[in-house]
mmCIF file of C-alpha atoms in Angstrom:
data_model
loop_
_atom_site.group_PDB
_atom_site.id
_atom_site.type_symbol
_atom_site.label_atom_id
_atom_site.label_comp_id
_atom_site.label_asym_id
_atom_site.label_seq_id
_atom_site.Cartn_x
_atom_site.Cartn_y
_atom_site.Cartn_z
ATOM 1 C CA ASP A 1 -19.102 2.840 8.242
ATOM 2 C CA GLY A 2 -18.483 5.918 5.994
ATOM 3 C CA ASP A 3 -16.277 7.778 8.458
ATOM 4 C CA THR A 4 -13.471 10.300 8.416
ATOM 5 C CA VAL A 5 -11.447 9.577 10.274
ATOM 6 C CA LYS A 6 -7.871 12.318 11.313
ATOM 7 C CA LEU A 7 -5.382 12.015 13.182
ATOM 8 C CA LEU A 8 -3.858 13.223 16.092
ATOM 9 C CA ALA A 9 -0.379 11.697 17.048
ATOM 10 C CA ASP A 10 1.598 9.538 15.423
ATOM 11 C CA HIS A 11 0.358 5.202 15.721
ATOM 12 C CA THR A 12 3.137 3.052 16.746
ATOM 13 C CA THR A 13 2.474 -0.590 17.136
ATOM 14 C CA LYS A 14 2.920 -2.437 19.736
ATOM 15 C CA TRP A 15 4.513 -5.134 18.106
ATOM 16 C CA SER A 16 5.786 -6.997 21.285
ATOM 17 C CA ASP A 17 1.739 -6.749 22.459
ATOM 18 C CA VAL A 18 0.393 -8.684 18.522
ATOM 19 C CA GLU A 19 2.764 -11.059 18.804
ATOM 20 C CA ALA A 20 1.163 -11.613 22.586
ATOM 21 C CA GLY A 21 -2.029 -12.455 21.070
ATOM 22 C CA GLU A 22 -2.834 -8.436 21.843
ATOM 23 C CA TYR A 23 -3.490 -6.964 19.158
ATOM 24 C CA ALA A 24 -5.824 -3.901 20.768
ATOM 25 C CA THR A 25 -2.286 -1.823 19.016
ATOM 26 C CA LEU A 26 -2.667 -3.435 15.453
ATOM 27 C CA ALA A 27 -4.186 -0.605 12.987
ATOM 28 C CA VAL A 28 -6.596 -2.331 10.915
ATOM 29 C CA VAL A 29 -9.529 -1.465 8.667
ATOM 30 C CA LYS A 30 -12.418 -3.616 8.508
ATOM 31 C CA LYS A 31 -15.077 -0.729 6.826
ATOM 32 C CA ALA A 32 -14.904 2.128 5.036
ATOM 33 C CA LEU A 33 -12.917 4.603 6.465
ATOM 34 C CA THR A 34 -11.242 7.747 5.223
ATOM 35 C CA LEU A 35 -8.037 8.607 6.954
ATOM 36 C CA ASP A 36 -6.390 12.191 6.888
ATOM 37 C CA LEU A 37 -3.267 11.269 7.473
ATOM 38 C CA ASN A 38 -2.633 15.647 8.758
ATOM 39 C CA GLY A 39 -0.203 15.321 8.301
ATOM 40 C CA MET A 40 1.140 11.633 11.152
ATOM 41 C CA THR A 41 3.122 9.208 10.948
ATOM 42 C CA VAL A 42 1.160 4.859 11.264
ATOM 43 C CA ASP A 43 4.244 2.515 11.179
ATOM 44 C CA TYR A 44 2.027 -0.526 9.346
ATOM 45 C CA LEU A 45 -1.937 -0.243 8.728
ATOM 46 C CA THR A 46 -3.933 -3.627 7.247
ATOM 47 C CA VAL A 47 -6.800 -2.584 4.333
ATOM 48 C CA GLY A 48 -9.360 -5.973 5.348
ATOM 49 C CA ASP A 49 -8.766 -9.340 6.917
ATOM 50 C CA VAL A 50 -9.006 -12.879 6.615
ATOM 51 C CA VAL A 51 -8.730 -15.220 9.248
ATOM 52 C CA PRO A 52 -7.903 -18.703 7.781
ATOM 53 C CA ASP A 53 -9.429 -21.669 9.058
ATOM 54 C CA GLU A 54 -6.826 -25.278 10.013
ATOM 55 C CA GLU A 55 -7.066 -26.853 6.825
ATOM 56 C CA GLY A 56 -6.356 -23.799 4.831
ATOM 57 C CA GLY A 57 -10.051 -21.864 4.141
ATOM 58 C CA ILE A 58 -11.171 -19.128 5.168
ATOM 59 C CA LEU A 59 -12.903 -18.779 8.167
ATOM 60 C CA GLU A 60 -13.579 -15.230 8.490
ATOM 61 C CA SER A 61 -12.738 -11.878 5.193
ATOM 62 C CA TYR A 62 -13.793 -8.458 6.646
ATOM 63 C CA ASP A 63 -12.937 -6.073 3.027
ATOM 64 C CA GLY A 64 -11.596 -2.899 4.438
ATOM 65 C CA ASN A 65 -12.137 -0.023 1.588
ATOM 66 C CA LEU A 66 -10.338 1.926 2.168
ATOM 67 C CA THR A 67 -9.227 5.422 1.445
ATOM 68 C CA VAL A 68 -6.244 7.631 2.227
ATOM 69 C CA VAL A 69 -5.565 11.194 2.190
ATOM 70 C CA ASP A 70 -3.792 14.253 3.570
ATOM 71 C CA ASN A 71 -4.680 17.570 4.663
ATOM 72 C CA ILE A 72 -2.109 18.463 5.851
ATOM 73 C CA GLN A 73 -1.590 22.902 5.333
ATOM 74 C CA GLY A 74 1.790 23.551 5.206
ATOM 75 C CA ASP A 75 5.617 20.996 4.472
ATOM 76 C CA SER A 76 4.791 18.800 6.981
ATOM 77 C CA CYS A 77 4.043 15.226 4.566
ATOM 78 C CA GLY A 78 1.890 12.232 6.388
ATOM 79 C CA LYS A 79 2.731 8.900 6.301
ATOM 80 C CA ILE A 80 2.178 5.331 6.340
ATOM 81 C CA LYS A 81 5.767 3.148 6.355
ATOM 82 C CA ASN A 82 3.655 -0.640 5.786
ATOM 83 C CA LEU A 83 0.911 -0.430 4.845
ATOM 84 C CA GLU A 84 -0.687 -4.598 4.020
ATOM 85 C CA PHE A 85 -3.961 -3.862 1.337
ATOM 86 C CA VAL A 86 -5.863 -7.813 2.420
ATOM 87 C CA LYS A 87 -9.478 -7.167 0.704
ATOM 88 C CA GLY A 88 -11.495 -4.772 -0.374
ATOM 89 C CA SER A 89 -10.782 -1.502 -1.821
ATOM 90 C CA LEU A 90 -7.752 1.344 -1.675
ATOM 91 C CA ALA A 91 -7.904 5.121 -2.682
ATOM 92 C CA ILE A 92 -4.662 6.346 -2.627
ATOM 93 C CA GLN A 93 -4.731 10.191 -2.119
ATOM 94 C CA GLY A 94 -2.287 10.957 -0.571
ATOM 95 C CA GLY A 95 0.376 11.260 1.839
ATOM 96 C CA ARG A 96 3.405 8.698 0.876
ATOM 97 C CA ILE A 97 3.668 5.522 1.317
ATOM 98 C CA GLY A 98 6.390 2.776 1.884
ATOM 99 C CA ASP A 99 10.129 4.378 2.063
ATOM 100 C CA ASP A 100 13.221 2.984 1.870
ATOM 101 C CA LYS A 101 12.333 -0.037 2.929
ATOM 102 C CA SER A 102 9.119 -0.595 3.759
ATOM 103 C CA SER A 103 6.556 -0.423 1.296
ATOM 104 C CA LEU A 104 3.004 -1.095 0.166
ATOM 105 C CA THR A 105 1.825 -4.480 0.454
ATOM 106 C CA CYS A 106 -1.545 -5.985 -2.273
ATOM 107 C CA ASP A 107 -1.951 -9.461 -0.506
ATOM 108 C CA GLY A 108 -2.857 -12.144 -3.801
ATOM 109 C CA ASN A 109 -6.525 -10.979 -5.407
ATOM 110 C CA SER A 110 -6.954 -8.553 -2.554
ATOM 111 C CA GLY A 111 -8.373 -6.657 -5.243
ATOM 112 C CA THR A 112 -7.973 -3.300 -6.343
ATOM 113 C CA VAL A 113 -5.953 -0.714 -5.373
ATOM 114 C CA THR A 114 -6.191 3.158 -7.106
ATOM 115 C CA ILE A 115 -3.214 5.583 -6.564
ATOM 116 C CA SER A 116 -4.082 9.154 -8.088
ATOM 117 C CA GLY A 117 -2.509 11.493 -5.573
ATOM 118 C CA GLY A 118 0.355 11.108 -2.636
ATOM 119 C CA THR A 119 3.527 9.566 -3.026
ATOM 120 C CA VAL A 120 4.369 5.857 -3.424
ATOM 121 C CA CYS A 121 7.576 4.182 -2.805
ATOM 122 C CA ASN A 122 7.319 0.578 -3.105
ATOM 123 C CA ALA A 123 4.854 -1.942 -4.013
ATOM 124 C CA THR A 124 4.195 -5.397 -4.296
ATOM 125 C CA VAL A 125 0.953 -6.338 -5.892
ATOM 126 C CA GLY A 126 0.080 -9.540 -5.269
ATOM 127 C CA ASP A 127 -0.728 -12.550 -7.720
ATOM 128 C CA GLY A 128 -5.179 -11.552 -8.299
ATOM 129 C CA ALA A 129 -4.778 -8.001 -7.109
ATOM 130 C CA THR A 130 -4.631 -4.654 -9.217
ATOM 131 C CA VAL A 131 -3.140 -1.913 -8.884
ATOM 132 C CA THR A 132 -3.629 1.589 -11.468
ATOM 133 C CA VAL A 133 -1.570 5.020 -10.861
ATOM 134 C CA LYS A 134 -3.076 8.103 -12.167
ATOM 135 C CA ASN A 135 -2.216 10.499 -10.373
ATOM 136 C CA GLY A 136 0.760 11.397 -7.696
ATOM 137 C CA PHE A 137 4.333 11.987 -7.863
ATOM 138 C CA ASN A 138 7.416 11.210 -7.165
ATOM 139 C CA HIS A 139 6.535 7.608 -7.198
ATOM 140 C CA ARG A 140 10.502 5.456 -6.964
ATOM 141 C CA GLY A 141 11.590 2.054 -5.436
ATOM 142 C CA ARG A 142 10.863 -0.723 -5.816
ATOM 143 C CA TRP A 143 7.717 -2.432 -7.720
ATOM 144 C CA SER A 144 7.217 -5.467 -7.201
ATOM 145 C CA VAL A 145 4.221 -7.338 -10.183
ATOM 146 C CA ASP A 146 3.514 -10.778 -9.005
ATOM 147 C CA SER A 147 2.697 -14.489 -11.134
ATOM 148 C CA GLY A 148 -1.756 -13.252 -11.488
ATOM 149 C CA GLY A 149 -0.680 -9.263 -10.139
ATOM 150 C CA THR A 150 -1.590 -6.075 -12.931
ATOM 151 C CA LEU A 151 0.072 -3.393 -12.248
ATOM 152 C CA SER A 152 -1.260 0.320 -14.801
ATOM 153 C CA ILE A 153 0.236 3.139 -15.152
ATOM 154 C CA THR A 154 -2.218 6.195 -17.126
ATOM 155 C CA GLY A 155 -0.277 9.437 -15.127
ATOM 156 C CA GLY A 156 2.112 10.258 -12.279
ATOM 157 C CA THR A 157 5.366 10.964 -11.855
ATOM 158 C CA PHE A 158 8.206 8.708 -10.797
ATOM 159 C CA LYS A 159 11.748 9.207 -10.073
ATOM 160 C CA ASP A 160 14.548 6.464 -9.722
ATOM 161 C CA VAL A 161 11.773 3.167 -10.416
ATOM 162 C CA GLN A 162 11.730 -0.244 -11.505
ATOM 163 C CA PHE A 163 10.024 -2.074 -11.557
ATOM 164 C CA VAL A 164 10.056 -6.495 -10.754
ATOM 165 C CA ASN A 165 8.123 -8.518 -13.214
ATOM 166 C CA SER A 166 6.416 -11.684 -13.547
ATOM 167 C CA GLY A 167 2.973 -10.174 -13.704
ATOM 168 C CA THR A 168 0.740 -7.474 -16.406
ATOM 169 C CA ILE A 169 2.595 -4.173 -16.645
ATOM 170 C CA ALA A 170 0.926 -1.684 -19.105
ATOM 171 C CA ILE A 171 1.887 1.703 -19.001
ATOM 172 C CA SER A 172 0.381 3.841 -21.149
ATOM 173 C CA GLY A 173 1.079 7.328 -19.323
ATOM 174 C CA GLY A 174 3.005 9.216 -17.015
ATOM 175 C CA THR A 175 6.937 11.165 -16.021
ATOM 176 C CA PHE A 176 9.786 8.985 -16.174
ATOM 177 C CA GLU A 177 13.323 10.336 -14.275
ATOM 178 C CA LYS A 178 15.289 6.641 -14.553
ATOM 179 C CA ILE A 179 13.250 3.578 -15.209
ATOM 180 C CA SER A 180 14.133 -0.351 -15.488
ATOM 181 C CA ASN A 181 12.887 -3.596 -15.573
ATOM 182 C CA ASN A 182 13.672 -6.540 -14.089
ATOM 183 C CA ASP A 183 10.952 -9.349 -16.457
ATOM 184 C CA THR A 184 11.343 -13.042 -13.873
ATOM 185 C CA ASN A 185 9.721 -14.364 -16.952
ATOM 186 C CA THR A 186 12.985 -14.118 -18.639
ATOM 187 C CA PRO A 187 16.016 -15.867 -18.036
ATOM 188 C CA GLN A 188 19.087 -13.563 -16.459
ATOM 189 C CA PRO A 189 22.287 -14.062 -17.519
#
């Protein structure tokens, strides 16, 4: 608990193994951890875990408390292509999360995400989840906030960003190059 893990190589999930019930290559954070991307790429990472029972209740639940940093020297940038936040807390202080086809996904009632550095491309904020953007640069893509979800932006720079909103979005700071909003609570023509 509280360890720092520095990546020395890219991590790729072997999905055929996961589908066969072998989860050794599936990266799941179930404790307090700082992940230094070190310029490397992770294709899929889950923070926290909830194991449902057959009746839809919860059999087991694990908080993941992850801090993401990228302490690489030079022009390289560490990435997490798909980051699923299930339960606990998540602090993004560096690196790139998501790309054109992948994203940060905050499941319903997952907890709190604080973005104070790095770049997030595409995000989904589920019912009961809270995301606060304090800083970072070139955030972009589609940011969807579900009913009951909260996105608060107090700083950072955004390129071309589209908000899809049925929850709460509060913007009190930040710099936006291009912004659009699709409020799903308002009927569209």
